Coordinates of C-alpha atoms and ligand atoms in Angstrom, one line a residue:
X8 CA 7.7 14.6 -17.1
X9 CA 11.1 15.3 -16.5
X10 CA 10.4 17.8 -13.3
X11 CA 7.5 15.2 -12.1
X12 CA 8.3 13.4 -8.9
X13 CA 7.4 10.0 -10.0
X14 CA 9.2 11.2 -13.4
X15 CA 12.2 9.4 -12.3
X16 CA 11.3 6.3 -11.4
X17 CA 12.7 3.4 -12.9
X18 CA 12.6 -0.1 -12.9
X19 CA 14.7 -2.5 -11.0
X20 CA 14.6 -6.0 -10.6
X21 CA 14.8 -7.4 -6.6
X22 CA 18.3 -7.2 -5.1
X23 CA 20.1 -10.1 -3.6
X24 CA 22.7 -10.9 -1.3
X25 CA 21.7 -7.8 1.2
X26 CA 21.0 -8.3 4.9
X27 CA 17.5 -6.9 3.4
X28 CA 16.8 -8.4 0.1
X29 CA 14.3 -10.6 1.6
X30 CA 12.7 -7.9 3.3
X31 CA 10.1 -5.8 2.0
X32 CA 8.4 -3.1 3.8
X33 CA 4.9 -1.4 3.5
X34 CA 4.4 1.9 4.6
X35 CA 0.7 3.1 5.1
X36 CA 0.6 6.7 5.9
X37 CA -3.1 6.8 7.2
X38 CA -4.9 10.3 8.4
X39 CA -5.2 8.5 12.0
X40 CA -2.5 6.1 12.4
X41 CA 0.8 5.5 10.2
X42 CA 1.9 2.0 10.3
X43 CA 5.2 0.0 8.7
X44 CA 5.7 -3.6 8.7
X45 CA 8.4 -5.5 7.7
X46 CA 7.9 -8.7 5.4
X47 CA 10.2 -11.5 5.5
X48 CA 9.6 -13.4 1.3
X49 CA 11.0 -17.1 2.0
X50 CA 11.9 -19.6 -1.1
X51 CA 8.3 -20.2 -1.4
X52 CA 7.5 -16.5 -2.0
X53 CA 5.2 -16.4 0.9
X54 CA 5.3 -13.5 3.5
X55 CA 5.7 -13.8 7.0
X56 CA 5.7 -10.4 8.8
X57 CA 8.8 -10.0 11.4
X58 CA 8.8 -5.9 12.3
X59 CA 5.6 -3.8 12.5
X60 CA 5.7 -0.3 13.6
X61 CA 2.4 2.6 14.8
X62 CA 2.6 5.6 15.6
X63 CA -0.6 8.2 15.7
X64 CA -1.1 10.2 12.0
X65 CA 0.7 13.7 12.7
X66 CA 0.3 16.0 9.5
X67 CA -2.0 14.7 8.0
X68 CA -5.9 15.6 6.8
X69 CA -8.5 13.8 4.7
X70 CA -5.6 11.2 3.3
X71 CA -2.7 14.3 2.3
X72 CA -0.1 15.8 4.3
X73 CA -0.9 19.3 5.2
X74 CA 2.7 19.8 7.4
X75 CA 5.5 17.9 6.2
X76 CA 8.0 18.5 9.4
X77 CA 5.1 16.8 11.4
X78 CA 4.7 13.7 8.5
X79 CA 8.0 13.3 8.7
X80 CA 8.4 12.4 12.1
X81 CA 5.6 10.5 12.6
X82 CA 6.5 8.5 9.5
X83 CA 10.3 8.1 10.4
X84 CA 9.1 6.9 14.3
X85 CA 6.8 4.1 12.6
X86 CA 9.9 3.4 10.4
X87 CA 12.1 3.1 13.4
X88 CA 9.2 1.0 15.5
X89 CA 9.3 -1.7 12.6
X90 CA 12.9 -1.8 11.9
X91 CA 13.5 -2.4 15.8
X92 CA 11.1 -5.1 15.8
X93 CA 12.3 -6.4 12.9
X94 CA 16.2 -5.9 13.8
X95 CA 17.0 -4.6 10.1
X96 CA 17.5 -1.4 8.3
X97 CA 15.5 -1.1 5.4
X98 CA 16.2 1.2 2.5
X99 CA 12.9 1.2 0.3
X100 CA 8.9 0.7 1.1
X101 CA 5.9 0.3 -0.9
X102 CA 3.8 3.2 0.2
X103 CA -0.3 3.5 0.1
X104 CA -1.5 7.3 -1.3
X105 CA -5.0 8.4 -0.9
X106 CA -7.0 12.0 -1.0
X107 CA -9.6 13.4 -3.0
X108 CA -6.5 14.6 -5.4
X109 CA -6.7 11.1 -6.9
X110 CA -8.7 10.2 -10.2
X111 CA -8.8 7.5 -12.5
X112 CA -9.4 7.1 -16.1
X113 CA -9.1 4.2 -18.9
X114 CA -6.5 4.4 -21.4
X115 CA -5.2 1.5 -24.3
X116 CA -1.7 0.5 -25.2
X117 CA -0.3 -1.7 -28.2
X118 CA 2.4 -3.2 -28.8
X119 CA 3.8 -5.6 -31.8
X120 CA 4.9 -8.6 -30.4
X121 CA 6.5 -9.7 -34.1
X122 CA 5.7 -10.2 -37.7
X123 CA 6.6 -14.0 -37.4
X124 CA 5.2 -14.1 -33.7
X125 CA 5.8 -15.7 -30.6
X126 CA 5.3 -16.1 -27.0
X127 CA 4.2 -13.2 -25.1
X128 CA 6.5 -12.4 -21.8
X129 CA 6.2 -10.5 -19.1
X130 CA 8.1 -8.0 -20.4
X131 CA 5.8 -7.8 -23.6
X132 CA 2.7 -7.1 -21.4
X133 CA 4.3 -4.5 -19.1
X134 CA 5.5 -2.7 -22.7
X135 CA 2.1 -2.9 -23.0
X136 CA 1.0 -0.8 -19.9
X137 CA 3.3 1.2 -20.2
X138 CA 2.0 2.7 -23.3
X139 CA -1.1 3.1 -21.7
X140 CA -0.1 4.6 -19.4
X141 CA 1.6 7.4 -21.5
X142 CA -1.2 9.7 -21.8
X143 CA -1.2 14.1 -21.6
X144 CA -2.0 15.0 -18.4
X145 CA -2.0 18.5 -17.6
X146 CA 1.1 19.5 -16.1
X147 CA -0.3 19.3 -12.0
X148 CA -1.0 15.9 -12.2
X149 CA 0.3 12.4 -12.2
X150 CA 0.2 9.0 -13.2
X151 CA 0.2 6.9 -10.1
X152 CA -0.8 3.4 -11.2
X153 CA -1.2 1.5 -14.5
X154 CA -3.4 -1.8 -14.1
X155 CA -4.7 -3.5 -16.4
X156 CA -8.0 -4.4 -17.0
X157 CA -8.2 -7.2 -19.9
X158 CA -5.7 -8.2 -22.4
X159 CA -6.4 -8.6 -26.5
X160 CA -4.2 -10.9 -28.1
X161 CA -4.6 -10.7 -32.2
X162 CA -8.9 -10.8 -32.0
X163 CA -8.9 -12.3 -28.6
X164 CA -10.2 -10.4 -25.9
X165 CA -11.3 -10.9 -22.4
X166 CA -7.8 -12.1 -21.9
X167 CA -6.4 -11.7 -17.6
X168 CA -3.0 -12.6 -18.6
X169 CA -1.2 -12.5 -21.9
X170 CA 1.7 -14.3 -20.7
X171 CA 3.0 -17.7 -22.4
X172 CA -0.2 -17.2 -25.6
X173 CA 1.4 -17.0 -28.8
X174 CA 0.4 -13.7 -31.2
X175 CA 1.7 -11.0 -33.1
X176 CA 0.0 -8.2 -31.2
X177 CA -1.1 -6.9 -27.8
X178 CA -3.1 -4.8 -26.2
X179 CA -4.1 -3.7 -23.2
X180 CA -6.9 -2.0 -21.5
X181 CA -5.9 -0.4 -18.3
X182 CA -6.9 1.4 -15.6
X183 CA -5.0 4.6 -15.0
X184 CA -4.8 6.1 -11.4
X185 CA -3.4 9.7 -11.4
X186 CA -2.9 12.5 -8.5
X187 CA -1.9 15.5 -7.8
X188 CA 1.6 16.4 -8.1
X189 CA 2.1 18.6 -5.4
X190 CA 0.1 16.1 -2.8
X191 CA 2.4 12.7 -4.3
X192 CA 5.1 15.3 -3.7
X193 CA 4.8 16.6 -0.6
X194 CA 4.2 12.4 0.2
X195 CA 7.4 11.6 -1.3
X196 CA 9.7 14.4 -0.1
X197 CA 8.0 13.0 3.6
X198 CA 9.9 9.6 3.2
X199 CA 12.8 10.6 1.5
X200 CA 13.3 12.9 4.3
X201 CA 13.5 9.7 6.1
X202 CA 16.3 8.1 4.0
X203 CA 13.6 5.6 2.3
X204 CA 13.2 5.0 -1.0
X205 CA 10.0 3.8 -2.6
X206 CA 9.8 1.0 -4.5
X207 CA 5.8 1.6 -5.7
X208 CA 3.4 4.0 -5.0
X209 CA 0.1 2.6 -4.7
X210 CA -3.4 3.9 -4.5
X211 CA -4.3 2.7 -1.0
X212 CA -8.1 0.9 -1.8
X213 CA -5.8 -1.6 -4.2
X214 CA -4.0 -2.6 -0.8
X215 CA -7.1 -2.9 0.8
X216 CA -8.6 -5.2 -1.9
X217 CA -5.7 -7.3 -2.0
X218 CA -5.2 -7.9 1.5
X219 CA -9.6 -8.7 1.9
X220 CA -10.9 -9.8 -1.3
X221 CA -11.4 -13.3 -2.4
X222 CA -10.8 -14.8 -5.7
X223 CA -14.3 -16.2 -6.2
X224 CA -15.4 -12.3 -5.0
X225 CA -13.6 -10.2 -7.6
X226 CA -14.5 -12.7 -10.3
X227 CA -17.6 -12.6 -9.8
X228 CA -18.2 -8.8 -8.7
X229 CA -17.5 -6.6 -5.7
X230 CA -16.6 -3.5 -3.9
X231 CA -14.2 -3.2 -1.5
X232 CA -14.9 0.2 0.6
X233 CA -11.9 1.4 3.0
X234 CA -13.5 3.3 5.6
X235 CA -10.5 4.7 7.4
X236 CA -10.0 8.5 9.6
X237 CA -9.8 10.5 6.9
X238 CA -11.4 8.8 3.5
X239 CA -13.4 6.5 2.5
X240 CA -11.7 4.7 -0.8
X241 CA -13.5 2.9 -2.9
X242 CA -12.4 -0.4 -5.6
X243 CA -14.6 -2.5 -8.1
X244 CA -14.1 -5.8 -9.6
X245 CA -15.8 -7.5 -12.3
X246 CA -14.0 -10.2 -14.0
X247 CA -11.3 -10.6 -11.4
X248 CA -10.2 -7.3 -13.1
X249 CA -10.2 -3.0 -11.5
X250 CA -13.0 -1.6 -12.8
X251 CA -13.5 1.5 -10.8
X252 CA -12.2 3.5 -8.1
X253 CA -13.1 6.6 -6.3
X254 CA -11.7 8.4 -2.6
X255 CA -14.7 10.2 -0.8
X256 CA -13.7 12.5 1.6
X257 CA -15.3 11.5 4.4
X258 CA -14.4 9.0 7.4
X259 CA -14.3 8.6 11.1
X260 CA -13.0 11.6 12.2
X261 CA -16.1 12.8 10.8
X262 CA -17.8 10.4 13.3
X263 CA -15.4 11.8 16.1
X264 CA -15.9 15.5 15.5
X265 CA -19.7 14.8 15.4
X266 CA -19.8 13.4 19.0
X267 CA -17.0 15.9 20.5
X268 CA -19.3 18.9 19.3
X269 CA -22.5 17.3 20.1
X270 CA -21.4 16.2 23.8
X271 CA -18.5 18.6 24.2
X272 CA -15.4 16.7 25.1
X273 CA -12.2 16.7 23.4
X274 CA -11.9 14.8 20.2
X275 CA -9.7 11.6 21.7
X276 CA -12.3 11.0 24.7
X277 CA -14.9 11.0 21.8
X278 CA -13.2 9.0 20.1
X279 CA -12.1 6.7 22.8
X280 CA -16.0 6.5 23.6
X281 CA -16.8 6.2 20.2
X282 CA -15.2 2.8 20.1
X283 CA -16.0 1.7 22.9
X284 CA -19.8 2.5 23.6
X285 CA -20.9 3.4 19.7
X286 CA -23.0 2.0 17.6
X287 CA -24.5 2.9 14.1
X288 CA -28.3 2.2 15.0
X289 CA -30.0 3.3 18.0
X290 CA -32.4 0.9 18.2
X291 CA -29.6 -1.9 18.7
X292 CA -28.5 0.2 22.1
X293 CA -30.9 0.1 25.9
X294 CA -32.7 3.5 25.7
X295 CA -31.7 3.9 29.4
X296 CA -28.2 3.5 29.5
X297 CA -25.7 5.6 31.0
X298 CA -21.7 5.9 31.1
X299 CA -19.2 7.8 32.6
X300 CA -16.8 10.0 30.2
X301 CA -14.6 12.6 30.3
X302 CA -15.7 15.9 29.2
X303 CA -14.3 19.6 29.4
X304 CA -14.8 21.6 32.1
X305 CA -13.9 21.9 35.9
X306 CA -14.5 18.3 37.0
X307 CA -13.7 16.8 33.4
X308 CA -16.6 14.2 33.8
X309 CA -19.9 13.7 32.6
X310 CA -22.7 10.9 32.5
X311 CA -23.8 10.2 28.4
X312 CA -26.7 8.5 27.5
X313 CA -25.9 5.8 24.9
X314 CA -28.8 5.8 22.8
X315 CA -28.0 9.5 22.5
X316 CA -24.4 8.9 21.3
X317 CA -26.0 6.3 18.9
X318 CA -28.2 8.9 17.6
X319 CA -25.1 11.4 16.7
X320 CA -23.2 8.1 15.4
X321 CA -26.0 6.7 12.9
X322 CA -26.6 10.2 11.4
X323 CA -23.2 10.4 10.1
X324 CA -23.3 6.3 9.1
X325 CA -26.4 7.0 7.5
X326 CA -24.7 9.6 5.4
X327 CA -21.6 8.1 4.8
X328 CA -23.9 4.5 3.8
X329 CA -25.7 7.0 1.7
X330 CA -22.8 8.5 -0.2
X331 CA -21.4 5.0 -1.0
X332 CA -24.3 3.6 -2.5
X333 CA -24.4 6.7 -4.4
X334 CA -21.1 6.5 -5.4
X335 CA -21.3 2.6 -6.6
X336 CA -24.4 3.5 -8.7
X337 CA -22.4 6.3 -9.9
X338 CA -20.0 3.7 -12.0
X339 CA -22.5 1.6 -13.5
X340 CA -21.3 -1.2 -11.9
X341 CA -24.2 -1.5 -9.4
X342 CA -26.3 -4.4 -11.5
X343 CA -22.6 -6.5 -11.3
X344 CA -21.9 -6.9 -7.7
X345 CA -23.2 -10.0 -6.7
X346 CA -20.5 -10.4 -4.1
X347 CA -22.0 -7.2 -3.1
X348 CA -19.6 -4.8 -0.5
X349 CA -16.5 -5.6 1.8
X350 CA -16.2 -2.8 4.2
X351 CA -12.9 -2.5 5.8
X352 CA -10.6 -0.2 7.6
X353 CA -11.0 1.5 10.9
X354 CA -14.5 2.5 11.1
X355 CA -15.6 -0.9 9.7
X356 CA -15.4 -2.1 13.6
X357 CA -18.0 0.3 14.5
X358 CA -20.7 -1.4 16.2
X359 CA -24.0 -1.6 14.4
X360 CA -22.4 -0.7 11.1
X361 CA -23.2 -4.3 9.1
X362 CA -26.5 -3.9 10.0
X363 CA -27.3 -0.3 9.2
X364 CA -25.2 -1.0 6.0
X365 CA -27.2 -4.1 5.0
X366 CA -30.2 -1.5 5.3
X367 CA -29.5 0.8 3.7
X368 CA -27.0 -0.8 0.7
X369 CA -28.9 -2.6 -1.6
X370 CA -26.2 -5.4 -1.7
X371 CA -24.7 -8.3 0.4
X372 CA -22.4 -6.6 3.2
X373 CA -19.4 -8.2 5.0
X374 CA -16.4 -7.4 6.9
X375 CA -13.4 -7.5 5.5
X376 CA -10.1 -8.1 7.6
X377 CA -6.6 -9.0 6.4
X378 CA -6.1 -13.2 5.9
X379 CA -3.5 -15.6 5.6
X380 CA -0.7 -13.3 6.5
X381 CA 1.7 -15.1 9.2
X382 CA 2.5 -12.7 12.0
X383 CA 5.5 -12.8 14.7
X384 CA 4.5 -9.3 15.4
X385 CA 1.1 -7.4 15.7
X386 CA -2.1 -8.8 15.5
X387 CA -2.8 -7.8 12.2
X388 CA -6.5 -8.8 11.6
X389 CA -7.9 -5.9 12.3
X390 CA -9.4 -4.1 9.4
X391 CA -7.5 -1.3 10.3
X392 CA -4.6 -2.7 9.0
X393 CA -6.2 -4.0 5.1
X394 CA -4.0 -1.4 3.7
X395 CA -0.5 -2.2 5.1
X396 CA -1.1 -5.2 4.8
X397 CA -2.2 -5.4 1.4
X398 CA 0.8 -3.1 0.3
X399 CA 3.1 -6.2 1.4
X400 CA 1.4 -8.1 -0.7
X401 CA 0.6 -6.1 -3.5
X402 CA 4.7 -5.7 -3.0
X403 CA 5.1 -9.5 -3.1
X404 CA 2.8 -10.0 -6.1
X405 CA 4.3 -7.5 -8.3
X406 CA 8.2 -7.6 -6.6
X407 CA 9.6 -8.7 -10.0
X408 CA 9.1 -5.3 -11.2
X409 CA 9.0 -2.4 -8.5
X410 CA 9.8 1.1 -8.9
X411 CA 12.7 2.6 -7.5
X412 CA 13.5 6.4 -7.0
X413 CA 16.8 7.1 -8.9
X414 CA 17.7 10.3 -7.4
X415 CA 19.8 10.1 -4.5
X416 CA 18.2 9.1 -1.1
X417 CA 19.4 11.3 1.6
X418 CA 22.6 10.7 4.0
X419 CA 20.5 10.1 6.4
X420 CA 20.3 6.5 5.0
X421 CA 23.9 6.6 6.9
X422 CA 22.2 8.4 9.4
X423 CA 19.6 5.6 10.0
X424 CA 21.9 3.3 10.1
X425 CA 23.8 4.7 12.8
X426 CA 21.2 5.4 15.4
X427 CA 19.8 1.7 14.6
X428 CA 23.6 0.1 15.5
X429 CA 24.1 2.7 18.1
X430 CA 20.6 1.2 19.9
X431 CA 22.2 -2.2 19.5
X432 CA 25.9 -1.7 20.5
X433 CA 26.6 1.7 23.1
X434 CA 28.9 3.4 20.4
X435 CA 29.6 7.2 22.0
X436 CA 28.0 9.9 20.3
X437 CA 30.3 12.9 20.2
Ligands
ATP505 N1 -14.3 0.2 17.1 C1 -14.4 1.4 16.3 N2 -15.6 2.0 16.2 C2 -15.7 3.1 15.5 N3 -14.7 3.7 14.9 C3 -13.5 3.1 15.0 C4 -13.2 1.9 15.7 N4 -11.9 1.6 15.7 C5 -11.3 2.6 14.9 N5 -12.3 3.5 14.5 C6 -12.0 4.7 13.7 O1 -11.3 4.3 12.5 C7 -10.6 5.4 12.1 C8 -9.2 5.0 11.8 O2 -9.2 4.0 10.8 P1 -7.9 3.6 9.9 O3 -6.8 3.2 10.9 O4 -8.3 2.7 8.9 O5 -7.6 5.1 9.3 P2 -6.3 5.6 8.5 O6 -5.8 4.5 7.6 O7 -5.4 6.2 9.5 O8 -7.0 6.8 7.7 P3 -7.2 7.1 6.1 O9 -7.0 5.7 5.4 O10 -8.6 7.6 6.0 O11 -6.2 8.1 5.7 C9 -10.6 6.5 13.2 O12 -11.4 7.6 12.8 C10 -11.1 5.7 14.4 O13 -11.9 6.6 15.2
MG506 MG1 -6.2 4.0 5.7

């Protein structure tokens, strides 16, 4: 553990009397697009979102970073976009991870609460998880979240949240998301380059979830699937509690390549026609149809037939509805969804996609985009933006007790701060 990179994390409670103790900041570093915001927590604990920052992914593939001096930069420019916006400096973010590195497995903790008993407290409960979340992995890998599933207190089981019962034992069941070391590290080393630290580390379909999913939905059974450029990820709730999750690697750049190989134009005129002329069904688009798009070759323009692109689109949607449905019989779950799916993320806007998915998935089928978050910035309800906007509230939600990185964050913290003065006040720079 010691030589892990979330080895030394420790806890922290939230800092006051800072310019940014009210401000937290959630960084998701997508394959397509990396985007910051900035969250402003009033008295009333609620969010209202005052810097947002995004850039286009550089470095990136299928959810991991595959060259860190290009993550870095990318990242750091959608740090900058957000604190500019925001007119602060922050120091820490909660940050989504995704890639087929990441697994999950259940694992139980105990602890004695007392021989004479008593209230459980918070603190009780996250003693708890923490034991289960001390399990022998093999050296490469990591533990990246701990949730819990259901509580026992004593005999009782089924239990959401311990806190406030009285007993003289708890347990927990949770479940435990791990990952690759050398992909969390690369991740990490990527925004530490940046002077930020992270507070959590957060497996980026349990930001979606949060940011889309209803109460009524996770209690009484869903799946939230996070189609984004690189990965689809996958969460299921039963019981208001995680019950499954899963990262297939497949998404919309899938979609894109398809249509730049098929009709030979460069991939961001494919994908540019992707979103604005694609669809998932042919059926939905007039067989007849023509538009003008850019394409290689001397005059750099050809006419494409609509029902044609359709045709290259709903191959790859029928696939990618395929693998999902595979994927949620896969857990077992599949007889406990009556909520059914919430697609999100990107390709969740692709047209025809609700009703080839309603086709083809044997469950109910919505979109889900993020809700009830206050905005002075971007237009955030897109589903594009579940993730980042679920890590602000997954941040806000369980703020009492993030993770901070104890080692050092670099002097470009000093750094950051300069440049961010030096664009508000003309201070000379030899
Ligand atoms: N209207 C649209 N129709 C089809 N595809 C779309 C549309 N809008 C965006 N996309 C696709 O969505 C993808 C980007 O989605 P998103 O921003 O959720 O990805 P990301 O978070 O960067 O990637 P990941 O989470 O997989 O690492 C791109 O492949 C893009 O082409
Ligand atoms: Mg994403």
């Amino acid at each position: 553990m010691a030589n892990s990179p979330l080895g030394s994390l420790t806890r922290r409670s939230k800092t006051s009397g800072t310019n940014t103790s009210e401000m937290i900041c959630a960084l998701d570093v997508g394959t397509t697009k990396i985007c910051a915001l900035i969250g402003m927590v009033d008295d009333k604990n609620s969010l209202r979102i005052v810097g947002a920052g995004r850039v286009p992914s550089k470095g990136l593939r299928r959810g991991m970073v595959v060259n860190t001096t290009d993550a870095t930069a990318a990242i750091g420019q959608a740090i900058e976009e957000a604190e500019a916006s925001a007119g602060v400096t922050m120091e820490s973010a909660y940050v989504g991870i995704a890639g087929g590195h990441i697994s999950a497995l259940t694992s139980k903790g105990v602890v004695a609460i007392g021989r004479n008993g008593r209230k459980i407290t918070a603190d009780d409960s996250q003693r708890a998880l923490e034991q289960a979340r001390n399990i022998a992995l093999p050296h490469n890998r990591e533990v990246i979240n701990a949730v819990a599933r259901a509580y026992v207190v004593d005999d009782q089981n089924g239990i959401l949240d311990p806190v406030g019962m009285y007993g003289y034992r708890l347990e927990v069941e949770a479940n435990i998301i791990t990952g690759a070391t050398s992909a969390i590290t690369n991740l990490i080393n990527c925004i530490h380059a940046n002077g930020l630290e992270i507070d959590d580390l957060v497996l980026e379909p349990l930001a979606s979830a949060q940011a889309v999913l209803t109460d009524e939905e996770r209690q009484a059974g869903v799946a939230v699937v996070d189609i984004g450029g690189g990965t689809t990820d996958l969460a299921i709730y039963l019981e208001s509690a995680l019950w499954h999750t899963e990262v297939l690697e497949v998404g919309g750049d899938h979609f894109v390549r398809d249509v730049a190989a098929g009709l030979r134009m460069p991939y961001d005129k494919a994908e540019a026609l992707i979103k604005q002329f694609g669809n998932a069904v042919p059926d939905l688009v007039p067989a007849t149809s023509e538009v003008r798009v850019g394409s290689f070759g001397a005059d750099g323009q050809q006419m494409v037939n609509q029902r044609l692109l359709a045709e290259i689109i709903s191959a790859r949607a029928e696939e990618v509805t395929e693998l999902i449905s595979r994927e949620v019989r896969r857990s077992g779950y599949d007889g406990l969804l009556p909520a059914g799916i919430v697609l999100t993320g990107g390709v969740a806007q692709l047209a025809g996609l609700t009703e080839l998915s309603r086709k083809n998935l044997e469950w109910p089928v919505r979109i889900g985009r993020p809700s009830g978050m206050d905005s002075a910035v971007l237009d955030l309800s897109s589903p594009e933006y579940s993730t980042s906007v679920g890590l602000l509230q997954w941040g806000l939600t369980q703020g009492a007790k993030p993770y901070v990185v104890t080692t050092a964050p670099t002097s470009l913290t000093w750094k950051r701060v300069v440049e961010f003065l030096r664009r508000l006040l003309p201070i000379p720079t030899s």
